Structure formats: structure tokens, C-alpha cells
Amino acid sequence: MTDKPISRYPVPALPELPEDIRGRILAVQEKSGFVPNVFLVLAHRPDEFRAFFAYHDALMEKESGLTKAEREMIVVATSGANQCQYCVVAHGAILRIRAKNPLLADQVAVNYRKADLAPRQVAMLDFAMKVSQQAQAVGGADFDTLRGHGFSDEDIWDIAAVAAFFALSNRMANFTAMRPNDEFYTLGRQPR
Amino acid sequence: MTDKPISRYPVPALPELPEDIRGRILAVQEKSGFVPNVFLVLAHRPDEFRAFFAYHDALMEKESGLTKAEREMIVVATSGANQCQYCVVAHGAILRIRAKNPLLADQVAVNYRKADLAPRQVAMLDFAMKVSQQAQAVGGADFDTLRGHGFSDEDIWDIAAVAAFFALSNRMANFTAMRPNDEFYTLGRQPR
Amino acid sequence: MTDKPISRYPVPALPELPEDIRGRILAVQEKSGFVPNVFLVLAHRPDEFRAFFAYHDALMEKESGLTKAEREMIVVATSGANQCQYCVVAHGAILRIRAKNPLLADQVAVNYRKADLAPRQVAMLDFAMKVSQQAQAVGGADFDTLRGHGFSDEDIWDIAAVAAFFALSNRMANFTAMRPNDEFYTLGRQPR
Amino acid sequence: MTDKPISRYPVPALPELPEDIRGRILAVQEKSGFVPNVFLVLAHRPDEFRAFFAYHDALMEKESGLTKAEREMIVVATSGANQCQYCVVAHGAILRIRAKNPLLADQVAVNYRKADLAPRQVAMLDFAMKVSQQAQAVGGADFDTLRGHGFSDEDIWDIAAVAAFFALSNRMANFTAMRPNDEFYTLGRQPR
Amino acid sequence: MTDKPISRYPVPALPELPEDIRGRILAVQEKSGFVPNVFLVLAHRPDEFRAFFAYHDALMEKESGLTKAEREMIVVATSGANQCQYCVVAHGAILRIRAKNPLLADQVAVNYRKADLAPRQVAMLDFAMKVSQQAQAVGGADFDTLRGHGFSDEDIWDIAAVAAFFALSNRMANFTAMRPNDEFYTLGRQPR
Amino acid sequence: MTDKPISRYPVPALPELPEDIRGRILAVQEKSGFVPNVFLVLAHRPDEFRAFFAYHDALMEKESGLTKAEREMIVVATSGANQCQYCVVAHGAILRIRAKNPLLADQVAVNYRKADLAPRQVAMLDFAMKVSQQAQAVGGADFDTLRGHGFSDEDIWDIAAVAAFFALSNRMANFTAMRPNDEFYTLGRQPR
């Protein structure tokens, strides 16, 4: 545990928070054993908090042609490109757990082209990176490439939407200087 | 009116939509006289639609130290940098109306440094562009500059959050090839 | 009308100007109903004025395999990439008029890949952008692509030369802080 | 001498050329002992040739607060940044001759910050490079810096206009694959 | 342990290697408990191997005004910018051990500006990143800044030389697709 | 000859130097007629000097599928991209001599795509530039392209290793402000 600030902004105490937000935070704490700092930092603005997590859940928790691990790969790769410490460290931990692979997250964060991935997953990340870094150049040929790897158009929306949502998330984390919890660094590092 | 497609994805007919989404769309149609295509394009995914507009309203409709016109300046400047046709055209129209200025939106879209703005507003856009294009480099000195122009820390959050939200929005619009409604091009172009 | 300065440099009064330059300015005023500011700003340097407009006319007024509207597309797309407010606003108006299309200029200025253009015109703008932004990488394969779209080698020179001339023009406009006339913003916005 | 092509386009024979252009070419040949290829390559388009050299002379031959050598420094530094082989080699030779310095051109072409220049000349080139590479960001502070080095506003126009004109020239040379004459490589390399 | 290839090139077996190289490899194995793959991959070229490690040791093992942990910070930050998986993972482990800090390496790899560092160390990394990413712009002002943080000129050479050596190392690792040993991922992750 | 400093750091006098380094310097002086400044500048750090030149010789002096002139092409092209004055000027001279071509070095330094090279050599430099400027993106397709031009895998290592070594060398030269000897500028400029 560290006593370093987790945000440039005031972090509300749990009792000050609206009921629904406090409930959500207590639920995640019960499930994870700690409260990821993103919940505390964004609680500074309750309406934005609610929209942020509703969007997050709509993309990351739903049924999809992409596995949950694949969605986390998109988060980690694009957050690495955006130099977002919170998202790389926190979602790196989630990726290790969801992929049951202690190595993959660090590989993807630094250079996904050299990671232990299937060609289909590399194509997925090529596209996610294009949406993240130069969405203005996305065109029909990108869709054709992904369809050639077996992705449906709904899968393609999922890839793009996760990359787009974390374009928002990375900017909020970098702007607030959001600090990753110490717990994330070691989660999921033991081989299974 | 044009019959060009407004999205790479299917656009649901109003009767197919969930009640709350249909209601929202009918309300905007009544107020504006037409339905901005962003509502129809994003309605393809109801849960993401709800989160998107909840986030949008939490930032753009609330009370703020920034005027509504100033928030639209941030949208137009950062969307120009991201080459997002839908957002520049649609929010350019809103900026003309909110600023009661028929020239400002085109100026800001192309090069905000040369637009008819107060120095405080240029500083606001300098920071918004940094959040939009290289949030990883935001630091304490940026906050000091903005405070020197009279912005509170809550105003600074508003600037950053609008830039971050449209980082998401621009990517969704570019990825779906979202088409601006013809109506937006001429709205607010008459001097008052 | 605005009383904002139109240049960082002194703007000569018509009577002070050499006969030929005054004549040219009066002619454009008679034809257009106003004097585009580029004539007044560049008149600060008569010899450069003469060469500039001789070059302009040699490219933009001559017979060509490119329509006049197509040449304006090149101006608007490359000026958008160079963030040149004067050229985007002034030539956007000319493009609307020459293409008899009130929407096209704003589309091309922001992201020509998503504009209402024929594939041949997109290929033309891909090449114009390459000349504008990274001419050092132009090679034989670019010529082959354009020939495949039916462009002759003389057409290709026209595309490149317009992009190259506005590389100059954009820099002069940005450096002098050349202000677009208010009239340009609304010209050609009514559908025909 | 080499028999490599000097342009992707046909090069007219002298007798085919309009009188004034042939005259200009014969004059430069008499003065220099050879015809620089830029004259032959651009003669493919007589009207553009006339405008190009009128513009060139208006900037490079006139009286100015900048010496002729200083104007060539601007050409060489910005042409190096644009990877324009013709302009670096040809104007490198002219710079060696005008500055009576056999080393300076190669230094400036590669990295002007490390060249044997006065601080005033480095400031001149800092600004020329900004006009050449990101003119959209030029602002009042740049003018203040240059005035602090003793440049008048007319000198500043000269710096910017030379950088802007060679933005055009570099693109024409790169696009036509204009080949530097062998003679340029060795001109002015003997110390005086 | 994984059986994934550790290089695009053949990896020599220990008995095939020259005596001195085999000796070095056996020594590192005895000390570390495993052979870092960089030794095996580079052993494909014995002369380059010898020069590489002589250079490495001259910089990383010698007495310096920089601690060994500080030198590893430079490696990790610049290797992150160069997207070098091997160097980030392997030297991340060494940084955790040398700094006795299980969090620092991941922080520095993603965004050193937000890492748990002293201002002096941030200045050190600002300069290392400039040498790594745009050494052509290094100038006297950079030396002044570092001296203001208490670095001697010899310390500054050390910072630059480590950044320069890993510019080489990162390119060799990326080009050979050098794979980090699994052991590195978990080394030094337990708090002390 | 000039009396400008050749390094930001002290340059040792020959008698102060360790025997082996002094011997190497005297040998090069005897062979070339002067001492290239890189020897004097790097002698400030004897251990790094030894490793640097051992590495240099292992790549540049050995037998290879690349001619010595081809290896110098790689040095000149990548050093141009890195704006390294010392390496472009010094290795430009060596390239002129080794290729027996007085024009090639200046062509390659500015824009190798327009130089008098065989297609195989252009492919070699395309790859060298990728290793130099974005090694993280090197992949199997790059190897296939080079094999298609007849390069063996050992040749490819040579290309990459020369580009990587001069990534180090360019940064050391730019950081120390290493000055090219006046002699290099004119060496090899006479046609043979």
C-alpha cells in the first residue's frame, strides 16, 4: 500500500457518495478484495461516473464474438500506445486473469506484433490500433481484412467501440493522473 | 435531402426501437425539426446509445464555468484535428447558434489559433488539444497556465472531459462513416 | 463586415498601388462584388503579387483534363491538412460554386475520404495529399495508380502543381495571418 | 556528364521553346557555363516556367535585409527537411559560392543547428523551418523572437516567403524526379 | 518455460561457441539461475557479441554518478518508447531488483512522467528520451537544465550513452524478434 | 583547417591515451593522412572507445554479401534521416571512395529513393530505414521482400546491424556535437 495521491482531484469518501455509486463500489470491493482507483477518482463527478461505467459494462461485460480476454487485449494495446499507466497496469492484470496467461499482458502493452497471439488476434489489434490512432483513415478495406479473419460486422463494431471507449478512458486517466492500485501489478502473474 | 447511407451499419426504424430511445429521438426531432444522424446510427446498439447520450448530457448540458458555446468550441477544434466530418459539421452548426456567430465554427475547425477568440479561450483550446492529441504529456504546468487565465479546477475538468468524450465520439463517427445531415451545413449561418 | 485586421502587414490603399495591380483588383471586385483579401494582403509586395497570380492563373484558369471544381477540391483538401483558414474558407466557397454542390467543400476540408466523390476523385486527392505532405516519397507506383484511373501524365502534373502551389499559398496565408472575407462563408451554400 | 533522365516528363529542345524562355536559358548558360536542369524541366510548361522564375527572382535577386547567402541558407535547410535532392545539391553549390564557404552547405543541409552560423542566423533558420514544416503554428511570439535578433518585419517577410516558395519548388522537384546537374556537386568546394 | 523460438536466426548450442563466449554465458547462468536470451541470440555472431557486451559493461557496470537503478530507468523508459519487448521485460526485472521497488518498472515503461521518481530523475529521463527520439535537437540548453539538477558533465555523458546504446540494442531485439525469458516477468515483484 | 571545437567534451592529447588507443589512432592517421575526429572525441572514454570500434570493425570491415560501398550507403541514408552531420559528412566521403562515384553520397543523404541505385539497393535501404526509424514494425514480410531481391538471411542481419549500430553512433555524434574534419568534405569528389 502507498499513500501517494490517486488523483489530481479530491476523492470523495464512501459515505458522501450517492447510494447507487456507493453500492457499485462496495460490490466491486467485495468481488475483488479492493476498490480499483478508477471508481474513486471518477466518483468526483457522479453523473459522469454513471455514464462511464454504463458504457464500460455495455462493451466489456456483454456477450460478444470476442472473448473477454480479447477485449482486454484491445484495452491493453491501445492504452500502451496512449501511454496510459492506469489502464495498462489495471487492465494488464485483468488480461492476465482472463487469458489465464501470465506473460501476455506485458507483451501486448509493449509491442502486440511480437506477442503470443493468433493471426486473427493480431488482425484484431491492427484494426483496434488504427481506430485508436488514426480513425480518420478507416475504410472499407479494413472491414474486408477483418471479415477475411472470420470477424462478423458486429464483432468489428465491438473492436472499434472498445478502442474508442478507451480513447476516452486513457485521456481521463492521464489528465487526472489516476494512480493504479498496487494490487494490480502482481495479480495473475502465477502460471496456471 | 440525400439518399446516401448514413452509416456502414443497419439503421433501425423508429418503431423497432426501445421506448426510451424512441422517446429521446422524437423529442430531439420536435425541438430541432429533424433527427441528427448520430441518434439513428448509434441506436443500432441501444445500451451503448444510452450510455453515450447520458455522458454527452452530463458534460454538455450541465451548469459549468464554461459557456455552452465554449464547450462547442472544444468539440469543433478537437474534431477538426481528428478529421471527424460528422462532429465538425454538426457541432459547427451548434457552435454558430450558441455563439451567435456565423463565422466562428469554420475558423475554429481549421485553425483555432487564428479564430476570433479571447486569449482565455485560446488557452482553453490549447489545453483541450493537448488532452485530445497527447494526453500522456499533461502535467502540473498546464494546470497553472489555465488557472492563470481564471479557470477553476472544475472548469479544467470540464475542458478535459469534453475533449476526452469527443475522442470517443470522433472515433465512433469515423469508424461507422457517420454522415452529417444536410441541414447542419447551413444552420446558423445568417448573422444576427 | 468586420474591422478585424486582414494581415500582420500593412495593407496598401488602392490608389497607392501600381496600375496593373489596381486594375486586376478592380476587375475581381467587379466580377465578385468584393475584393478577396488575398489580393490586398499580397499587394504589399507588388512583384511577388504579380508572380503569385500569374502562377495561380496558369494552373487554375487554363484548360485541363481536371475540371475547375476538381482543381478546387485539391486546394481545399490540402489546405485543410495545412490548417490554412484563408484557403479553406475562400476556396471552399469557390468549390461550392464550381461543383454546384453546397455540401462538398466542408466534407473535403475535414476528411476527403468520406466526401461525396467518385473513386477517381478520391485517387486524385490521395495523390495531391501525398505531394502536399510527403512529396519525397512520390514514385512510379503513384503514377501507375493514377493512370489506372484514366488520368493522363499532363493531368497528373496538374494535380501535383496545384498541390505544390497551395503549399506556397497556405504558408503565406498562415504566416501573414490572412483573414478570409466574411462573404466567403455563405457563398454557394444554397442548393441548386 | 550522365545520360540519366532529368525529369519524368519530356524535356523540350531549346529551338522548340518560346523566345523569352529560350533567351532566359541561354543567358543562364552563358553566365554559369551550363544550364541548370530546373530550367529545362519546368520549360515543359511555359506559363508555369515564367511565373516560377518571376517569383524566384522577386525573392532571391532583390535587395533585402538578408544577404544572398542567408537566403540560400533558408533554401538549403528547408529543402533538406523536405528531402529535395535537386534543391539541396543545386542551392548547396550556390550557398558555398555566395557565402565563400566550402563547408557550410553540407552542414546546413543535414542539421543547421550544428552549422557554423551566427545566433541570428540560427534564429532565422528556426523560423524558416517553422514556416516550412508547421506554418499553422506561427504566431506573434515568433515575430518577437526575430525582432529581438534585429530582423525588421520586412526581413521576416523575406524569410517566410523564401521558405514558402521553396515549399512549392521542393514539391515540383520531388514530383518530377528532377535530377541535379553533375556540375553542382563540386562547385564552390575549394576554400578561398 | 515455453518452446517458442527466441530469435528469427539460428541459436547456437553452448558447445559450438568460442570458449570466451561460452564462459561468459556459463557465468551469467550461474549468477542468475538462467541464461537471458540476449546472450544466446547474439551469440550467432561472436564478434558482434563481444563488442555488444563490452559496450554494455562499460556503461552499465562501471562507477558512475548515476546509480545502477537510474541507469536501468533509462533503459526501460527509452525501450518502452521504442516498443522493444525484450528490453522492457528483461530490464524491467533488473530495475525492480536494483531499485528494490516492485512497481517502478511498469510505471516507467508506460509513462515515466507519472512514475514514482524524484524531479532529478524525471529530468534525467526527459534528456534520455530526447537523445533516444530526437538527438538532432540536443543543445546547450539541455546541458544547462541537467546541471541545474546537479548532474556533472560526466553524468550527462552516461545518460546519453545509455540511451544511445539501447537505441542499438532495441533495434537488434526488434529485428531478431528476440523473446524475453519467462523468468523475467516475475522477478523482483515481491515488495521488500 | 578550422579551430572550432570538435566536441562538447574535453579531447585528450595523444600522449595521455592508453597505448592501444594511441596505436589505433596513429595507424588511421598514417593510412588516411589525418585523424577523423570520431577517434579523438570518443577517446574521452577509453572503454567505450574500444567497444565502439570493435563493433564498427565487426560490421564494416568483415566479409559480407554486402559490398563495403553498400554498407556505407546504409550509414549515409540512416544518418541523413537522423540528421547526424558528422556521419553524413564523414561516411559520405567513404561512400564516394568505396563506390568510386562522386555523386552518390549526396544523393543518398538527401533522398535515397531518387539516387543512382539498383532496385536491390533501394530495397536494402528501405529495410535499413525501417530498422532505423521504426524497428518495432519489422516483420516476416520484410524478410520475404529482401529474399526476393536475392539477399540471404545473413545479408539481412548485416543490413539491420549496420542500421542499428549507426542508430547508436548518430546519437553519440549529435549529443557530443562531434564536428566532421574539413578534409571529409572534398574527399572522393573527383570522377574516376
PDB file of N, CA, C and O in Angstrom, chain E residues 136-187:
ATOM      1  N   GLN E 136      19.061  14.911 -32.734  1.00  0.00           N
ATOM      2  CA  GLN E 136      19.477  16.029 -33.587  1.00  0.00           C
ATOM      3  C   GLN E 136      19.146  17.383 -32.952  1.00  0.00           C
ATOM      4  O   GLN E 136      19.748  18.394 -33.304  1.00  0.00           O
ATOM      5  N   ALA E 137      18.192  17.416 -32.032  1.00  0.00           N
ATOM      6  CA  ALA E 137      17.792  18.685 -31.418  1.00  0.00           C
ATOM      7  C   ALA E 137      18.451  18.942 -30.071  1.00  0.00           C
ATOM      8  O   ALA E 137      18.186  19.964 -29.437  1.00  0.00           O
ATOM      9  N   VAL E 138      19.316  18.051 -29.616  1.00  0.00           N
ATOM     10  CA  VAL E 138      20.012  18.281 -28.341  1.00  0.00           C
ATOM     11  C   VAL E 138      20.883  19.535 -28.468  1.00  0.00           C
ATOM     12  O   VAL E 138      21.564  19.726 -29.473  1.00  0.00           O
ATOM     13  N   GLY E 139      20.845  20.370 -27.446  1.00  0.00           N
ATOM     14  CA  GLY E 139      21.619  21.610 -27.492  1.00  0.00           C
ATOM     15  C   GLY E 139      22.101  22.022 -26.121  1.00  0.00           C
ATOM     16  O   GLY E 139      21.854  21.328 -25.116  1.00  0.00           O
ATOM     17  N   GLY E 140      22.763  23.148 -26.065  1.00  0.00           N
ATOM     18  CA  GLY E 140      23.339  23.628 -24.822  1.00  0.00           C
ATOM     19  C   GLY E 140      22.318  23.807 -23.710  1.00  0.00           C
ATOM     20  O   GLY E 140      22.630  23.597 -22.531  1.00  0.00           O
ATOM     21  N   ALA E 141      21.088  24.186 -24.052  1.00  0.00           N
ATOM     22  CA  ALA E 141      20.069  24.393 -23.027  1.00  0.00           C
ATOM     23  C   ALA E 141      19.769  23.099 -22.277  1.00  0.00           C
ATOM     24  O   ALA E 141      19.450  23.122 -21.080  1.00  0.00           O
ATOM     25  N   ASP E 142      19.864  21.974 -22.959  1.00  0.00           N
ATOM     26  CA  ASP E 142      19.636  20.689 -22.288  1.00  0.00           C
ATOM     27  C   ASP E 142      20.702  20.423 -21.234  1.00  0.00           C
ATOM     28  O   ASP E 142      20.401  19.932 -20.143  1.00  0.00           O
ATOM     29  N   PHE E 143      21.943  20.767 -21.555  1.00  0.00           N
ATOM     30  CA  PHE E 143      23.019  20.605 -20.579  1.00  0.00           C
ATOM     31  C   PHE E 143      22.785  21.513 -19.369  1.00  0.00           C
ATOM     32  O   PHE E 143      22.989  21.098 -18.222  1.00  0.00           O
ATOM     33  N   ASP E 144      22.352  22.734 -19.616  1.00  0.00           N
ATOM     34  CA  ASP E 144      22.108  23.665 -18.509  1.00  0.00           C
ATOM     35  C   ASP E 144      21.031  23.130 -17.572  1.00  0.00           C
ATOM     36  O   ASP E 144      21.156  23.209 -16.340  1.00  0.00           O
ATOM     37  N   THR E 145      19.956  22.604 -18.157  1.00  0.00           N
ATOM     38  CA  THR E 145      18.877  22.058 -17.328  1.00  0.00           C
ATOM     39  C   THR E 145      19.403  20.945 -16.428  1.00  0.00           C
ATOM     40  O   THR E 145      19.118  20.904 -15.229  1.00  0.00           O
ATOM     41  N   LEU E 146      20.185  20.051 -17.006  1.00  0.00           N
ATOM     42  CA  LEU E 146      20.684  18.916 -16.221  1.00  0.00           C
ATOM     43  C   LEU E 146      21.673  19.363 -15.151  1.00  0.00           C
ATOM     44  O   LEU E 146      21.654  18.861 -14.015  1.00  0.00           O
ATOM     45  N   ARG E 147      22.528  20.320 -15.505  1.00  0.00           N
ATOM     46  CA  ARG E 147      23.454  20.841 -14.484  1.00  0.00           C
ATOM     47  C   ARG E 147      22.662  21.469 -13.339  1.00  0.00           C
ATOM     48  O   ARG E 147      23.039  21.366 -12.171  1.00  0.00           O
ATOM     49  N   GLY E 148      21.552  22.104 -13.660  1.00  0.00           N
ATOM     50  CA  GLY E 148      20.698  22.706 -12.623  1.00  0.00           C
ATOM     51  C   GLY E 148      20.134  21.659 -11.677  1.00  0.00           C
ATOM     52  O   GLY E 148      19.728  21.970 -10.550  1.00  0.00           O
ATOM     53  N   HIS E 149      20.064  20.413 -12.111  1.00  0.00           N
ATOM     54  CA  HIS E 149      19.609  19.319 -11.240  1.00  0.00           C
ATOM     55  C   HIS E 149      20.784  18.607 -10.581  1.00  0.00           C
ATOM     56  O   HIS E 149      20.598  17.546  -9.967  1.00  0.00           O
ATOM     57  N   GLY E 150      21.996  19.154 -10.726  1.00  0.00           N
ATOM     58  CA  GLY E 150      23.132  18.579 -10.034  1.00  0.00           C
ATOM     59  C   GLY E 150      23.909  17.522 -10.800  1.00  0.00           C
ATOM     60  O   GLY E 150      24.805  16.882 -10.244  1.00  0.00           O
ATOM     61  N   PHE E 151      23.577  17.315 -12.068  1.00  0.00           N
ATOM     62  CA  PHE E 151      24.341  16.344 -12.853  1.00  0.00           C
ATOM     63  C   PHE E 151      25.645  16.976 -13.338  1.00  0.00           C
ATOM     64  O   PHE E 151      25.649  18.110 -13.838  1.00  0.00           O
ATOM     65  N   SER E 152      26.738  16.222 -13.242  1.00  0.00           N
ATOM     66  CA  SER E 152      28.013  16.659 -13.814  1.00  0.00           C
ATOM     67  C   SER E 152      28.008  16.360 -15.310  1.00  0.00           C
ATOM     68  O   SER E 152      27.153  15.601 -15.813  1.00  0.00           O
ATOM     69  N   ASP E 153      28.958  16.922 -16.030  1.00  0.00           N
ATOM     70  CA  ASP E 153      29.046  16.629 -17.458  1.00  0.00           C
ATOM     71  C   ASP E 153      29.334  15.149 -17.715  1.00  0.00           C
ATOM     72  O   ASP E 153      28.881  14.592 -18.724  1.00  0.00           O
ATOM     73  N   GLU E 154      30.056  14.516 -16.807  1.00  0.00           N
ATOM     74  CA  GLU E 154      30.286  13.073 -16.975  1.00  0.00           C
ATOM     75  C   GLU E 154      28.996  12.277 -16.752  1.00  0.00           C
ATOM     76  O   GLU E 154      28.740  11.285 -17.446  1.00  0.00           O
ATOM     77  N   ASP E 155      28.194  12.729 -15.793  1.00  0.00           N
ATOM     78  CA  ASP E 155      26.880  12.084 -15.614  1.00  0.00           C
ATOM     79  C   ASP E 155      26.044  12.220 -16.890  1.00  0.00           C
ATOM     80  O   ASP E 155      25.341  11.286 -17.288  1.00  0.00           O
ATOM     81  N   ILE E 156      26.115  13.408 -17.500  1.00  0.00           N
ATOM     82  CA  ILE E 156      25.301  13.642 -18.704  1.00  0.00           C
ATOM     83  C   ILE E 156      25.746  12.712 -19.829  1.00  0.00           C
ATOM     84  O   ILE E 156      24.923  12.143 -20.547  1.00  0.00           O
ATOM     85  N   TRP E 157      27.048  12.529 -19.949  1.00  0.00           N
ATOM     86  CA  TRP E 157      27.535  11.549 -20.942  1.00  0.00           C
ATOM     87  C   TRP E 157      26.955  10.166 -20.641  1.00  0.00           C
ATOM     88  O   TRP E 157      26.512   9.458 -21.547  1.00  0.00           O
ATOM     89  N   ASP E 158      26.955   9.800 -19.357  1.00  0.00           N
ATOM     90  CA  ASP E 158      26.413   8.485 -19.002  1.00  0.00           C
ATOM     91  C   ASP E 158      24.945   8.362 -19.416  1.00  0.00           C
ATOM     92  O   ASP E 158      24.535   7.333 -19.964  1.00  0.00           O
ATOM     93  N   ILE E 159      24.164   9.387 -19.148  1.00  0.00           N
ATOM     94  CA  ILE E 159      22.735   9.331 -19.534  1.00  0.00           C
ATOM     95  C   ILE E 159      22.616   9.136 -21.044  1.00  0.00           C
ATOM     96  O   ILE E 159      21.890   8.257 -21.532  1.00  0.00           O
ATOM     97  N   ALA E 160      23.336   9.973 -21.789  1.00  0.00           N
ATOM     98  CA  ALA E 160      23.226   9.927 -23.246  1.00  0.00           C
ATOM     99  C   ALA E 160      23.739   8.614 -23.799  1.00  0.00           C
ATOM    100  O   ALA E 160      23.143   8.030 -24.718  1.00  0.00           O
ATOM    101  N   ALA E 161      24.839   8.129 -23.246  1.00  0.00           N
ATOM    102  CA  ALA E 161      25.441   6.915 -23.794  1.00  0.00           C
ATOM    103  C   ALA E 161      24.564   5.692 -23.537  1.00  0.00           C
ATOM    104  O   ALA E 161      24.466   4.804 -24.388  1.00  0.00           O
ATOM    105  N   VAL E 162      23.908   5.653 -22.379  1.00  0.00           N
ATOM    106  CA  VAL E 162      22.996   4.531 -22.124  1.00  0.00           C
ATOM    107  C   VAL E 162      21.817   4.598 -23.100  1.00  0.00           C
ATOM    108  O   VAL E 162      21.422   3.587 -23.703  1.00  0.00           O
ATOM    109  N   ALA E 163      21.271   5.801 -23.289  1.00  0.00           N
ATOM    110  CA  ALA E 163      20.158   5.941 -24.243  1.00  0.00           C
ATOM    111  C   ALA E 163      20.601   5.558 -25.654  1.00  0.00           C
ATOM    112  O   ALA E 163      19.847   4.923 -26.403  1.00  0.00           O
ATOM    113  N   ALA E 164      21.823   5.933 -26.028  1.00  0.00           N
ATOM    114  CA  ALA E 164      22.323   5.634 -27.373  1.00  0.00           C
ATOM    115  C   ALA E 164      22.590   4.144 -27.546  1.00  0.00           C
ATOM    116  O   ALA E 164      22.271   3.555 -28.579  1.00  0.00           O
ATOM    117  N   PHE E 165      23.170   3.522 -26.510  1.00  0.00           N
ATOM    118  CA  PHE E 165      23.464   2.088 -26.626  1.00  0.00           C
ATOM    119  C   PHE E 165      22.174   1.283 -26.766  1.00  0.00           C
ATOM    120  O   PHE E 165      22.101   0.324 -27.538  1.00  0.00           O
ATOM    121  N   PHE E 166      21.137   1.672 -26.019  1.00  0.00           N
ATOM    122  CA  PHE E 166      19.893   0.913 -26.134  1.00  0.00           C
ATOM    123  C   PHE E 166      19.110   1.284 -27.393  1.00  0.00           C
ATOM    124  O   PHE E 166      18.225   0.520 -27.803  1.00  0.00           O
ATOM    125  N   ALA E 167      19.443   2.376 -28.045  1.00  0.00           N
ATOM    126  CA  ALA E 167      18.902   2.616 -29.387  1.00  0.00           C
ATOM    127  C   ALA E 167      19.377   1.498 -30.321  1.00  0.00           C
ATOM    128  O   ALA E 167      18.613   0.994 -31.163  1.00  0.00           O
ATOM    129  N   LEU E 168      20.640   1.108 -30.166  1.00  0.00           N
ATOM    130  CA  LEU E 168      21.170  -0.048 -30.887  1.00  0.00           C
ATOM    131  C   LEU E 168      20.508  -1.342 -30.422  1.00  0.00           C
ATOM    132  O   LEU E 168      19.998  -2.141 -31.220  1.00  0.00           O
ATOM    133  N   SER E 169      20.509  -1.550 -29.143  1.00  0.00           N
ATOM    134  CA  SER E 169      20.030  -2.800 -28.567  1.00  0.00           C
ATOM    135  C   SER E 169      18.553  -3.034 -28.917  1.00  0.00           C
ATOM    136  O   SER E 169      18.157  -4.140 -29.318  1.00  0.00           O
ATOM    137  N   ASN E 170      17.716  -2.018 -28.772  1.00  0.00           N
ATOM    138  CA  ASN E 170      16.285  -2.143 -29.099  1.00  0.00           C
ATOM    139  C   ASN E 170      16.085  -2.549 -30.555  1.00  0.00           C
ATOM    140  O   ASN E 170      15.195  -3.334 -30.873  1.00  0.00           O
ATOM    141  N   ARG E 171      16.903  -1.990 -31.457  1.00  0.00           N
ATOM    142  CA  ARG E 171      16.747  -2.322 -32.876  1.00  0.00           C
ATOM    143  C   ARG E 171      17.179  -3.761 -33.142  1.00  0.00           C
ATOM    144  O   ARG E 171      16.547  -4.470 -33.926  1.00  0.00           O
ATOM    145  N   MET E 172      18.243  -4.227 -32.495  1.00  0.00           N
ATOM    146  CA  MET E 172      18.656  -5.622 -32.675  1.00  0.00           C
ATOM    147  C   MET E 172      17.580  -6.573 -32.131  1.00  0.00           C
ATOM    148  O   MET E 172      17.271  -7.590 -32.754  1.00  0.00           O
ATOM    149  N   ALA E 173      17.007  -6.227 -30.989  1.00  0.00           N
ATOM    150  CA  ALA E 173      15.995  -7.112 -30.390  1.00  0.00           C
ATOM    151  C   ALA E 173      14.721  -7.120 -31.232  1.00  0.00           C
ATOM    152  O   ALA E 173      14.126  -8.179 -31.467  1.00  0.00           O
ATOM    153  N   ASN E 174      14.306  -5.954 -31.722  1.00  0.00           N
ATOM    154  CA  ASN E 174      13.094  -5.922 -32.540  1.00  0.00           C
ATOM    155  C   ASN E 174      13.309  -6.636 -33.874  1.00  0.00           C
ATOM    156  O   ASN E 174      12.412  -7.332 -34.363  1.00  0.00           O
ATOM    157  N   PHE E 175      14.487  -6.469 -34.441  1.00  0.00           N
ATOM    158  CA  PHE E 175      14.777  -7.060 -35.744  1.00  0.00           C
ATOM    159  C   PHE E 175      14.886  -8.586 -35.665  1.00  0.00           C
ATOM    160  O   PHE E 175      14.413  -9.317 -36.542  1.00  0.00           O
ATOM    161  N   THR E 176      15.517  -9.096 -34.600  1.00  0.00           N
ATOM    162  CA  THR E 176      15.657 -10.551 -34.469  1.00  0.00           C
ATOM    163  C   THR E 176      14.422 -11.187 -33.842  1.00  0.00           C
ATOM    164  O   THR E 176      14.349 -12.406 -33.748  1.00  0.00           O
ATOM    165  N   ALA E 177      13.430 -10.351 -33.444  1.00  0.00           N
ATOM    166  CA  ALA E 177      12.278 -10.875 -32.697  1.00  0.00           C
ATOM    167  C   ALA E 177      12.759 -11.643 -31.461  1.00  0.00           C
ATOM    168  O   ALA E 177      12.285 -12.746 -31.146  1.00  0.00           O
ATOM    169  N   MET E 178      13.668 -11.029 -30.748  1.00  0.00           N
ATOM    170  CA  MET E 178      14.244 -11.628 -29.537  1.00  0.00           C
ATOM    171  C   MET E 178      13.142 -11.781 -28.471  1.00  0.00           C
ATOM    172  O   MET E 178      12.421 -10.836 -28.185  1.00  0.00           O
ATOM    173  N   ARG E 179      13.034 -12.971 -27.914  1.00  0.00           N
ATOM    174  CA  ARG E 179      11.965 -13.254 -26.956  1.00  0.00           C
ATOM    175  C   ARG E 179      12.483 -13.151 -25.528  1.00  0.00           C
ATOM    176  O   ARG E 179      13.500 -13.777 -25.195  1.00  0.00           O
ATOM    177  N   PRO E 180      11.790 -12.417 -24.664  1.00  0.00           N
ATOM    178  CA  PRO E 180      12.225 -12.368 -23.265  1.00  0.00           C
ATOM    179  C   PRO E 180      12.007 -13.726 -22.589  1.00  0.00           C
ATOM    180  O   PRO E 180      11.011 -14.394 -22.847  1.00  0.00           O
ATOM    181  N   ASN E 181      12.926 -14.102 -21.728  1.00  0.00           N
ATOM    182  CA  ASN E 181      12.739 -15.332 -20.930  1.00  0.00           C
ATOM    183  C   ASN E 181      11.523 -15.173 -20.026  1.00  0.00           C
ATOM    184  O   ASN E 181      11.306 -14.096 -19.459  1.00  0.00           O
ATOM    185  N   ASP E 182      10.787 -16.244 -19.851  1.00  0.00           N
ATOM    186  CA  ASP E 182       9.626 -16.207 -18.962  1.00  0.00           C
ATOM    187  C   ASP E 182      10.003 -15.749 -17.553  1.00  0.00           C
ATOM    188  O   ASP E 182       9.205 -15.115 -16.854  1.00  0.00           O
ATOM    189  N   GLU E 183      11.226 -16.096 -17.115  1.00  0.00           N
ATOM    190  CA  GLU E 183      11.641 -15.777 -15.755  1.00  0.00           C
ATOM    191  C   GLU E 183      11.572 -14.279 -15.447  1.00  0.00           C
ATOM    192  O   GLU E 183      11.330 -13.864 -14.311  1.00  0.00           O
ATOM    193  N   PHE E 184      11.840 -13.449 -16.447  1.00  0.00           N
ATOM    194  CA  PHE E 184      11.928 -12.010 -16.186  1.00  0.00           C
ATOM    195  C   PHE E 184      10.597 -11.398 -15.710  1.00  0.00           C
ATOM    196  O   PHE E 184      10.588 -10.412 -14.985  1.00  0.00           O
ATOM    197  N   TYR E 185       9.498 -11.979 -16.181  1.00  0.00           N
ATOM    198  CA  TYR E 185       8.198 -11.346 -15.911  1.00  0.00           C
ATOM    199  C   TYR E 185       7.874 -11.236 -14.417  1.00  0.00           C
ATOM    200  O   TYR E 185       7.178 -10.327 -14.001  1.00  0.00           O
ATOM    201  N   THR E 186       8.383 -12.186 -13.644  1.00  0.00           N
ATOM    202  CA  THR E 186       8.007 -12.194 -12.228  1.00  0.00           C
ATOM    203  C   THR E 186       9.124 -11.766 -11.281  1.00  0.00           C
ATOM    204  O   THR E 186       8.857 -11.474 -10.117  1.00  0.00           O
ATOM    205  N   LEU E 187      10.348 -11.702 -11.791  1.00  0.00           N
ATOM    206  CA  LEU E 187      11.474 -11.318 -10.931  1.00  0.00           C
ATOM    207  C   LEU E 187      11.248  -9.957 -10.268  1.00  0.00           C
ATOM    208  O   LEU E 187      10.852  -8.993 -10.936  1.00  0.00           O
TER     209      LEU E 187
END
